[in-house]
Amino acid sequence: MAKGGLDGVVVADTVMSMVDGEQGELVIRGLPVEELAAAGRLEDAVALLWDGDRSTAGRWVEELGRARVRMWPTLEGSPALRVADAAVALRAGLAPLEGATPIELVAAAGLLVAGWSRARAGKPPLAPRADLPHAADLVRLLRGEPDDARAQALGAYLCTVVDHGMNASTFAARVVASTGSDATSAVVAAVGALKGPLHGGAPGPVLDMLDAIGSPERAEPWIRSELAAGRRIMGMGHRIYRVRDPRVAVLERAIEGLGRAGVATERLALARAVERAAERILAEAHPERPLKANVEFATAVLLDAVGADRAAFTGLFAAGRVVGWLAHVAEQRETGRLIRPESRYVGPTAA
Ligand code: COA
């Protein structure tokens, strides 16, 4: 029987990112993720992944700003802004953008999430500004006013999730690119893969879980009853990491920065208590398999403090990861072949 899951199968050589699951290390095109996230600017990640070093980041701030302004008239009235879920809004809003350039797709992803969030709150969408870095403008579009501390935190988040080895959505993007199809189609396929709860759909449910638990002493009975009911604990476990996801510490630092700027981040203490309880209980249930916190606990706390609606969390994940998807699309086109694995037929034989 094929196990499925392709664990341990190398499907591409890439220069984009290196994930060390045993040491808990993430390197983005030669740079530790901590360093990439420090400046809190998505454009640093665009420069690094698309050009190979960060020296072109200033030019990308201008290009991305202009792309937001250029894409806005197309997206402002999009019916995608009124669907129930931000990831669905992204899928629907990006799909018609045939022929969009990579930077226009990055711009459009951010605009769709921000516009969708405003519509959900019953507010009219705001027009983008060309002169701000992407994260700063997204915070302004989400909240109605600029906010430096939140812009820094959101920028750090977007950089932290920008690329992560051969994750399911990146693989989906590469499969589509390998057929010679266009970048928009690759990104739309990737959004579809990211949306699932085992990949990018977890941070909203993590926040629901923290709300349901409410206080640290209730964590243990709550987790035990979830496991007894056969449910997984969102935000715990990872296909690659056997130690704590290194992105958690980067996001915790960004959350602490928000706290110093006076933004309420009290959920961080609860999240840490729930993580400790979940780790202990999961170690009893699976002594053979270390199940540690993945990026979603800290993501939920950070994005909530930034002021994003929890239903927009997966959309914001996509707004960062889209930069990585597009880097892989270009790399696949340059160096890859048609991706076409095989299956083993186990159905009935012909009579
Ligand atoms: N809660 C409870 N049990 C978990 C678990 C979790 N979060 N994650 C894994 N397990 C258990 C599985 O039930 C399985 O147990 P079994 O062998 O008794 O059936 C065992 O650990 C191995 O899990 P497996 O499904 O092989 O792991 P995977 O590599 O396919 O899964 C994830 C990785 C991320 C999909 C998985 O850990 C998960 O579902 N986590 C919750 C969702 C989440 O946070 N997603 C965001 C990822 S960044």
PDB file of N, CA, C and O in Angstrom, residues 238-302:
ATOM      1  N   HIS A 238       3.728  19.024  13.404  1.00  0.00           N
ATOM      2  CA  HIS A 238       4.208  19.480  12.106  1.00  0.00           C
ATOM      3  C   HIS A 238       4.799  18.305  11.359  1.00  0.00           C
ATOM      4  O   HIS A 238       5.385  17.417  11.977  1.00  0.00           O
ATOM      5  N   ARG A 239       4.641  18.296  10.035  1.00  0.00           N
ATOM      6  CA  ARG A 239       5.192  17.200   9.247  1.00  0.00           C
ATOM      7  C   ARG A 239       6.715  17.148   9.363  1.00  0.00           C
ATOM      8  O   ARG A 239       7.315  16.075   9.410  1.00  0.00           O
ATOM      9  N   ILE A 240       7.373  18.307   9.398  1.00  0.00           N
ATOM     10  CA  ILE A 240       8.837  18.343   9.352  1.00  0.00           C
ATOM     11  C   ILE A 240       9.470  18.560  10.734  1.00  0.00           C
ATOM     12  O   ILE A 240      10.436  17.902  11.091  1.00  0.00           O
ATOM     13  N   TYR A 241       8.942  19.523  11.521  1.00  0.00           N
ATOM     14  CA  TYR A 241       9.600  19.843  12.793  1.00  0.00           C
ATOM     15  C   TYR A 241       9.349  18.782  13.848  1.00  0.00           C
ATOM     16  O   TYR A 241       8.209  18.364  14.053  1.00  0.00           O
ATOM     17  N   ARG A 242      10.420  18.371  14.522  1.00  0.00           N
ATOM     18  CA  ARG A 242      10.309  17.490  15.680  1.00  0.00           C
ATOM     19  C   ARG A 242      10.610  18.277  16.957  1.00  0.00           C
ATOM     20  O   ARG A 242      10.621  17.736  18.047  1.00  0.00           O
ATOM     21  N   VAL A 243      10.928  19.566  16.788  1.00  0.00           N
ATOM     22  CA  VAL A 243      11.143  20.478  17.905  1.00  0.00           C
ATOM     23  C   VAL A 243      10.190  21.653  17.679  1.00  0.00           C
ATOM     24  O   VAL A 243       9.453  21.679  16.691  1.00  0.00           O
ATOM     25  N   ARG A 244      10.228  22.629  18.582  1.00  0.00           N
ATOM     26  CA  ARG A 244       9.334  23.778  18.419  1.00  0.00           C
ATOM     27  C   ARG A 244       9.660  24.503  17.110  1.00  0.00           C
ATOM     28  O   ARG A 244      10.834  24.729  16.781  1.00  0.00           O
ATOM     29  N   ASP A 245       8.631  24.846  16.377  1.00  0.00           N
ATOM     30  CA  ASP A 245       8.749  25.574  15.116  1.00  0.00           C
ATOM     31  C   ASP A 245       9.542  26.876  15.360  1.00  0.00           C
ATOM     32  O   ASP A 245       9.157  27.681  16.215  1.00  0.00           O
ATOM     33  N   PRO A 246      10.674  27.097  14.663  1.00  0.00           N
ATOM     34  CA  PRO A 246      11.498  28.283  14.948  1.00  0.00           C
ATOM     35  C   PRO A 246      10.768  29.594  14.664  1.00  0.00           C
ATOM     36  O   PRO A 246      11.143  30.646  15.181  1.00  0.00           O
ATOM     37  N   ARG A 247       9.728  29.548  13.861  1.00  0.00           N
ATOM     38  CA  ARG A 247       8.987  30.771  13.553  1.00  0.00           C
ATOM     39  C   ARG A 247       8.227  31.290  14.771  1.00  0.00           C
ATOM     40  O   ARG A 247       7.902  32.473  14.856  1.00  0.00           O
ATOM     41  N   VAL A 248       7.959  30.383  15.735  1.00  0.00           N
ATOM     42  CA  VAL A 248       7.205  30.806  16.911  1.00  0.00           C
ATOM     43  C   VAL A 248       7.980  31.889  17.664  1.00  0.00           C
ATOM     44  O   VAL A 248       7.419  32.925  18.046  1.00  0.00           O
ATOM     45  N   ALA A 249       9.298  31.672  17.869  1.00  0.00           N
ATOM     46  CA  ALA A 249      10.090  32.640  18.631  1.00  0.00           C
ATOM     47  C   ALA A 249      10.137  33.989  17.909  1.00  0.00           C
ATOM     48  O   ALA A 249      10.086  35.050  18.546  1.00  0.00           O
ATOM     49  N   VAL A 250      10.201  33.963  16.573  1.00  0.00           N
ATOM     50  CA  VAL A 250      10.240  35.218  15.807  1.00  0.00           C
ATOM     51  C   VAL A 250       8.933  35.985  16.026  1.00  0.00           C
ATOM     52  O   VAL A 250       8.932  37.201  16.272  1.00  0.00           O
ATOM     53  N   LEU A 251       7.827  35.255  15.970  1.00  0.00           N
ATOM     54  CA  LEU A 251       6.533  35.923  16.149  1.00  0.00           C
ATOM     55  C   LEU A 251       6.342  36.374  17.594  1.00  0.00           C
ATOM     56  O   LEU A 251       5.772  37.438  17.843  1.00  0.00           O
ATOM     57  N   GLU A 252       6.844  35.597  18.547  1.00  0.00           N
ATOM     58  CA  GLU A 252       6.726  36.021  19.951  1.00  0.00           C
ATOM     59  C   GLU A 252       7.480  37.323  20.186  1.00  0.00           C
ATOM     60  O   GLU A 252       7.026  38.194  20.921  1.00  0.00           O
ATOM     61  N   ARG A 253       8.634  37.456  19.524  1.00  0.00           N
ATOM     62  CA  ARG A 253       9.400  38.706  19.654  1.00  0.00           C
ATOM     63  C   ARG A 253       8.576  39.872  19.089  1.00  0.00           C
ATOM     64  O   ARG A 253       8.519  40.943  19.676  1.00  0.00           O
ATOM     65  N   ALA A 254       7.926  39.626  17.956  1.00  0.00           N
ATOM     66  CA  ALA A 254       7.102  40.688  17.355  1.00  0.00           C
ATOM     67  C   ALA A 254       5.916  41.021  18.275  1.00  0.00           C
ATOM     68  O   ALA A 254       5.540  42.192  18.423  1.00  0.00           O
ATOM     69  N   ILE A 255       5.349  40.012  18.922  1.00  0.00           N
ATOM     70  CA  ILE A 255       4.221  40.256  19.837  1.00  0.00           C
ATOM     71  C   ILE A 255       4.710  41.065  21.041  1.00  0.00           C
ATOM     72  O   ILE A 255       4.038  41.992  21.498  1.00  0.00           O
ATOM     73  N   GLU A 256       5.917  40.732  21.532  1.00  0.00           N
ATOM     74  CA  GLU A 256       6.454  41.495  22.663  1.00  0.00           C
ATOM     75  C   GLU A 256       6.668  42.956  22.259  1.00  0.00           C
ATOM     76  O   GLU A 256       6.431  43.861  23.057  1.00  0.00           O
ATOM     77  N   GLY A 257       7.082  43.179  21.007  1.00  0.00           N
ATOM     78  CA  GLY A 257       7.235  44.547  20.498  1.00  0.00           C
ATOM     79  C   GLY A 257       5.903  45.283  20.529  1.00  0.00           C
ATOM     80  O   GLY A 257       5.826  46.462  20.905  1.00  0.00           O
ATOM     81  N   LEU A 258       4.848  44.589  20.146  1.00  0.00           N
ATOM     82  CA  LEU A 258       3.511  45.191  20.200  1.00  0.00           C
ATOM     83  C   LEU A 258       3.152  45.546  21.642  1.00  0.00           C
ATOM     84  O   LEU A 258       2.597  46.615  21.918  1.00  0.00           O
ATOM     85  N   GLY A 259       3.471  44.613  22.552  1.00  0.00           N
ATOM     86  CA  GLY A 259       3.173  44.846  23.978  1.00  0.00           C
ATOM     87  C   GLY A 259       3.880  46.100  24.477  1.00  0.00           C
ATOM     88  O   GLY A 259       3.288  46.932  25.165  1.00  0.00           O
ATOM     89  N   ARG A 260       5.157  46.275  24.079  1.00  0.00           N
ATOM     90  CA  ARG A 260       5.922  47.459  24.512  1.00  0.00           C
ATOM     91  C   ARG A 260       5.313  48.735  23.954  1.00  0.00           C
ATOM     92  O   ARG A 260       5.406  49.796  24.548  1.00  0.00           O
ATOM     93  N   ALA A 261       4.651  48.624  22.785  1.00  0.00           N
ATOM     94  CA  ALA A 261       4.024  49.810  22.178  1.00  0.00           C
ATOM     95  C   ALA A 261       2.620  50.038  22.761  1.00  0.00           C
ATOM     96  O   ALA A 261       1.892  50.909  22.291  1.00  0.00           O
ATOM     97  N   GLY A 262       2.246  49.237  23.744  1.00  0.00           N
ATOM     98  CA  GLY A 262       0.971  49.481  24.432  1.00  0.00           C
ATOM     99  C   GLY A 262      -0.208  48.737  23.827  1.00  0.00           C
ATOM    100  O   GLY A 262      -1.357  48.947  24.230  1.00  0.00           O
ATOM    101  N   VAL A 263       0.040  47.834  22.869  1.00  0.00           N
ATOM    102  CA  VAL A 263      -1.058  47.058  22.284  1.00  0.00           C
ATOM    103  C   VAL A 263      -1.346  45.871  23.214  1.00  0.00           C
ATOM    104  O   VAL A 263      -0.417  45.227  23.703  1.00  0.00           O
ATOM    105  N   ALA A 264      -2.638  45.586  23.446  1.00  0.00           N
ATOM    106  CA  ALA A 264      -3.004  44.497  24.360  1.00  0.00           C
ATOM    107  C   ALA A 264      -2.603  43.153  23.750  1.00  0.00           C
ATOM    108  O   ALA A 264      -3.030  42.812  22.644  1.00  0.00           O
ATOM    109  N   THR A 265      -1.761  42.399  24.460  1.00  0.00           N
ATOM    110  CA  THR A 265      -1.307  41.095  23.944  1.00  0.00           C
ATOM    111  C   THR A 265      -1.439  40.028  25.044  1.00  0.00           C
ATOM    112  O   THR A 265      -0.674  39.077  25.082  1.00  0.00           O
ATOM    113  N   GLU A 266      -2.444  40.197  25.927  1.00  0.00           N
ATOM    114  CA  GLU A 266      -2.530  39.274  27.068  1.00  0.00           C
ATOM    115  C   GLU A 266      -2.809  37.833  26.651  1.00  0.00           C
ATOM    116  O   GLU A 266      -2.557  36.901  27.409  1.00  0.00           O
ATOM    117  N   ARG A 267      -3.304  37.653  25.429  1.00  0.00           N
ATOM    118  CA  ARG A 267      -3.546  36.275  24.983  1.00  0.00           C
ATOM    119  C   ARG A 267      -2.258  35.459  24.868  1.00  0.00           C
ATOM    120  O   ARG A 267      -2.301  34.234  24.856  1.00  0.00           O
ATOM    121  N   LEU A 268      -1.099  36.171  24.768  1.00  0.00           N
ATOM    122  CA  LEU A 268       0.166  35.449  24.628  1.00  0.00           C
ATOM    123  C   LEU A 268       0.394  34.537  25.832  1.00  0.00           C
ATOM    124  O   LEU A 268       0.817  33.383  25.679  1.00  0.00           O
ATOM    125  N   ALA A 269       0.109  35.029  27.047  1.00  0.00           N
ATOM    126  CA  ALA A 269       0.339  34.222  28.250  1.00  0.00           C
ATOM    127  C   ALA A 269      -0.563  32.993  28.231  1.00  0.00           C
ATOM    128  O   ALA A 269      -0.124  31.879  28.552  1.00  0.00           O
ATOM    129  N   LEU A 270      -1.811  33.166  27.835  1.00  0.00           N
ATOM    130  CA  LEU A 270      -2.733  32.030  27.758  1.00  0.00           C
ATOM    131  C   LEU A 270      -2.249  31.035  26.689  1.00  0.00           C
ATOM    132  O   LEU A 270      -2.240  29.818  26.920  1.00  0.00           O
ATOM    133  N   ALA A 271      -1.831  31.566  25.540  1.00  0.00           N
ATOM    134  CA  ALA A 271      -1.372  30.694  24.455  1.00  0.00           C
ATOM    135  C   ALA A 271      -0.190  29.850  24.910  1.00  0.00           C
ATOM    136  O   ALA A 271      -0.110  28.656  24.621  1.00  0.00           O
ATOM    137  N   ARG A 272       0.739  30.482  25.680  1.00  0.00           N
ATOM    138  CA  ARG A 272       1.913  29.728  26.151  1.00  0.00           C
ATOM    139  C   ARG A 272       1.488  28.628  27.126  1.00  0.00           C
ATOM    140  O   ARG A 272       2.005  27.519  27.095  1.00  0.00           O
ATOM    141  N   ALA A 273       0.516  28.939  27.978  1.00  0.00           N
ATOM    142  CA  ALA A 273       0.035  27.935  28.958  1.00  0.00           C
ATOM    143  C   ALA A 273      -0.644  26.779  28.221  1.00  0.00           C
ATOM    144  O   ALA A 273      -0.435  25.609  28.558  1.00  0.00           O
ATOM    145  N   VAL A 274      -1.439  27.093  27.206  1.00  0.00           N
ATOM    146  CA  VAL A 274      -2.135  26.044  26.450  1.00  0.00           C
ATOM    147  C   VAL A 274      -1.107  25.197  25.699  1.00  0.00           C
ATOM    148  O   VAL A 274      -1.195  23.965  25.661  1.00  0.00           O
ATOM    149  N   GLU A 275      -0.110  25.860  25.131  1.00  0.00           N
ATOM    150  CA  GLU A 275       0.942  25.121  24.411  1.00  0.00           C
ATOM    151  C   GLU A 275       1.640  24.132  25.342  1.00  0.00           C
ATOM    152  O   GLU A 275       1.831  22.963  24.990  1.00  0.00           O
ATOM    153  N   ARG A 276       1.997  24.605  26.565  1.00  0.00           N
ATOM    154  CA  ARG A 276       2.695  23.712  27.512  1.00  0.00           C
ATOM    155  C   ARG A 276       1.830  22.511  27.877  1.00  0.00           C
ATOM    156  O   ARG A 276       2.288  21.367  27.893  1.00  0.00           O
ATOM    157  N   ALA A 277       0.532  22.780  28.131  1.00  0.00           N
ATOM    158  CA  ALA A 277      -0.377  21.682  28.501  1.00  0.00           C
ATOM    159  C   ALA A 277      -0.532  20.717  27.326  1.00  0.00           C
ATOM    160  O   ALA A 277      -0.463  19.491  27.498  1.00  0.00           O
ATOM    161  N   ALA A 278      -0.712  21.256  26.122  1.00  0.00           N
ATOM    162  CA  ALA A 278      -0.921  20.405  24.943  1.00  0.00           C
ATOM    163  C   ALA A 278       0.321  19.542  24.691  1.00  0.00           C
ATOM    164  O   ALA A 278       0.218  18.350  24.404  1.00  0.00           O
ATOM    165  N   GLU A 279       1.497  20.161  24.855  1.00  0.00           N
ATOM    166  CA  GLU A 279       2.740  19.419  24.617  1.00  0.00           C
ATOM    167  C   GLU A 279       2.853  18.228  25.578  1.00  0.00           C
ATOM    168  O   GLU A 279       3.190  17.112  25.180  1.00  0.00           O
ATOM    169  N   ARG A 280       2.524  18.498  26.860  1.00  0.00           N
ATOM    170  CA  ARG A 280       2.625  17.441  27.888  1.00  0.00           C
ATOM    171  C   ARG A 280       1.642  16.304  27.587  1.00  0.00           C
ATOM    172  O   ARG A 280       1.994  15.131  27.594  1.00  0.00           O
ATOM    173  N   ILE A 281       0.407  16.686  27.267  1.00  0.00           N
ATOM    174  CA  ILE A 281      -0.633  15.664  27.085  1.00  0.00           C
ATOM    175  C   ILE A 281      -0.389  14.876  25.798  1.00  0.00           C
ATOM    176  O   ILE A 281      -0.554  13.661  25.758  1.00  0.00           O
ATOM    177  N   LEU A 282       0.053  15.572  24.745  1.00  0.00           N
ATOM    178  CA  LEU A 282       0.321  14.870  23.478  1.00  0.00           C
ATOM    179  C   LEU A 282       1.534  13.946  23.618  1.00  0.00           C
ATOM    180  O   LEU A 282       1.594  12.899  22.971  1.00  0.00           O
ATOM    181  N   ALA A 283       2.479  14.312  24.502  1.00  0.00           N
ATOM    182  CA  ALA A 283       3.639  13.434  24.722  1.00  0.00           C
ATOM    183  C   ALA A 283       3.188  12.133  25.384  1.00  0.00           C
ATOM    184  O   ALA A 283       3.753  11.067  25.123  1.00  0.00           O
ATOM    185  N   GLU A 284       2.175  12.205  26.246  1.00  0.00           N
ATOM    186  CA  GLU A 284       1.630  10.965  26.853  1.00  0.00           C
ATOM    187  C   GLU A 284       0.963  10.113  25.779  1.00  0.00           C
ATOM    188  O   GLU A 284       1.135   8.900  25.726  1.00  0.00           O
ATOM    189  N   ALA A 285       0.190  10.773  24.898  1.00  0.00           N
ATOM    190  CA  ALA A 285      -0.578  10.032  23.887  1.00  0.00           C
ATOM    191  C   ALA A 285       0.322   9.480  22.780  1.00  0.00           C
ATOM    192  O   ALA A 285       0.051   8.423  22.221  1.00  0.00           O
ATOM    193  N   HIS A 286       1.400  10.221  22.447  1.00  0.00           N
ATOM    194  CA  HIS A 286       2.286   9.815  21.341  1.00  0.00           C
ATOM    195  C   HIS A 286       3.744   9.888  21.789  1.00  0.00           C
ATOM    196  O   HIS A 286       4.503  10.742  21.311  1.00  0.00           O
ATOM    197  N   PRO A 287       4.161   8.978  22.699  1.00  0.00           N
ATOM    198  CA  PRO A 287       5.546   9.082  23.197  1.00  0.00           C
ATOM    199  C   PRO A 287       6.572   8.939  22.081  1.00  0.00           C
ATOM    200  O   PRO A 287       7.682   9.460  22.186  1.00  0.00           O
ATOM    201  N   GLU A 288       6.189   8.299  20.979  1.00  0.00           N
ATOM    202  CA  GLU A 288       7.137   8.048  19.889  1.00  0.00           C
ATOM    203  C   GLU A 288       7.269   9.238  18.953  1.00  0.00           C
ATOM    204  O   GLU A 288       8.214   9.314  18.178  1.00  0.00           O
ATOM    205  N   ARG A 289       6.336  10.157  19.010  1.00  0.00           N
ATOM    206  CA  ARG A 289       6.304  11.239  18.014  1.00  0.00           C
ATOM    207  C   ARG A 289       6.236  12.597  18.725  1.00  0.00           C
ATOM    208  O   ARG A 289       5.188  12.953  19.270  1.00  0.00           O
ATOM    209  N   PRO A 290       7.352  13.386  18.730  1.00  0.00           N
ATOM    210  CA  PRO A 290       7.275  14.689  19.401  1.00  0.00           C
ATOM    211  C   PRO A 290       6.270  15.606  18.693  1.00  0.00           C
ATOM    212  O   PRO A 290       6.396  15.830  17.487  1.00  0.00           O
ATOM    213  N   LEU A 291       5.269  16.075  19.406  1.00  0.00           N
ATOM    214  CA  LEU A 291       4.275  17.000  18.826  1.00  0.00           C
ATOM    215  C   LEU A 291       4.403  18.333  19.560  1.00  0.00           C
ATOM    216  O   LEU A 291       3.973  18.475  20.698  1.00  0.00           O
ATOM    217  N   LYS A 292       5.049  19.283  18.914  1.00  0.00           N
ATOM    218  CA  LYS A 292       5.324  20.591  19.526  1.00  0.00           C
ATOM    219  C   LYS A 292       4.503  21.652  18.812  1.00  0.00           C
ATOM    220  O   LYS A 292       3.919  21.396  17.766  1.00  0.00           O
ATOM    221  N   ALA A 293       4.531  22.875  19.365  1.00  0.00           N
ATOM    222  CA  ALA A 293       3.734  23.954  18.770  1.00  0.00           C
ATOM    223  C   ALA A 293       4.262  24.291  17.380  1.00  0.00           C
ATOM    224  O   ALA A 293       5.471  24.374  17.165  1.00  0.00           O
ATOM    225  N   ASN A 294       3.352  24.470  16.436  1.00  0.00           N
ATOM    226  CA  ASN A 294       3.744  25.003  15.137  1.00  0.00           C
ATOM    227  C   ASN A 294       3.478  26.509  15.140  1.00  0.00           C
ATOM    228  O   ASN A 294       3.165  27.100  16.174  1.00  0.00           O
ATOM    229  N   VAL A 295       3.552  27.115  13.976  1.00  0.00           N
ATOM    230  CA  VAL A 295       3.522  28.578  13.890  1.00  0.00           C
ATOM    231  C   VAL A 295       2.147  29.179  14.237  1.00  0.00           C
ATOM    232  O   VAL A 295       2.028  30.371  14.493  1.00  0.00           O
ATOM    233  N   GLU A 296       1.112  28.330  14.302  1.00  0.00           N
ATOM    234  CA  GLU A 296      -0.243  28.884  14.333  1.00  0.00           C
ATOM    235  C   GLU A 296      -0.658  29.524  15.662  1.00  0.00           C
ATOM    236  O   GLU A 296      -1.475  30.434  15.673  1.00  0.00           O
ATOM    237  N   PHE A 297      -0.127  29.041  16.807  1.00  0.00           N
ATOM    238  CA  PHE A 297      -0.468  29.682  18.087  1.00  0.00           C
ATOM    239  C   PHE A 297      -0.054  31.151  18.079  1.00  0.00           C
ATOM    240  O   PHE A 297      -0.845  32.045  18.344  1.00  0.00           O
ATOM    241  N   ALA A 298       1.234  31.361  17.774  1.00  0.00           N
ATOM    242  CA  ALA A 298       1.759  32.725  17.800  1.00  0.00           C
ATOM    243  C   ALA A 298       1.107  33.567  16.703  1.00  0.00           C
ATOM    244  O   ALA A 298       0.842  34.758  16.893  1.00  0.00           O
ATOM    245  N   THR A 299       0.812  32.943  15.554  1.00  0.00           N
ATOM    246  CA  THR A 299       0.132  33.668  14.474  1.00  0.00           C
ATOM    247  C   THR A 299      -1.209  34.200  14.953  1.00  0.00           C
ATOM    248  O   THR A 299      -1.555  35.363  14.718  1.00  0.00           O
ATOM    249  N   ALA A 300      -1.960  33.334  15.621  1.00  0.00           N
ATOM    250  CA  ALA A 300      -3.298  33.731  16.077  1.00  0.00           C
ATOM    251  C   ALA A 300      -3.207  34.923  17.024  1.00  0.00           C
ATOM    252  O   ALA A 300      -3.955  35.902  16.893  1.00  0.00           O
ATOM    253  N   VAL A 301      -2.255  34.865  17.968  1.00  0.00           N
ATOM    254  CA  VAL A 301      -2.126  35.953  18.950  1.00  0.00           C
ATOM    255  C   VAL A 301      -1.685  37.236  18.239  1.00  0.00           C
ATOM    256  O   VAL A 301      -2.224  38.326  18.482  1.00  0.00           O
ATOM    257  N   LEU A 302      -0.701  37.115  17.324  1.00  0.00           N
ATOM    258  CA  LEU A 302      -0.168  38.306  16.653  1.00  0.00           C
ATOM    259  C   LEU A 302      -1.227  38.959  15.761  1.00  0.00           C
ATOM    260  O   LEU A 302      -1.453  40.169  15.839  1.00  0.00           O
TER     261      LEU A 302
END
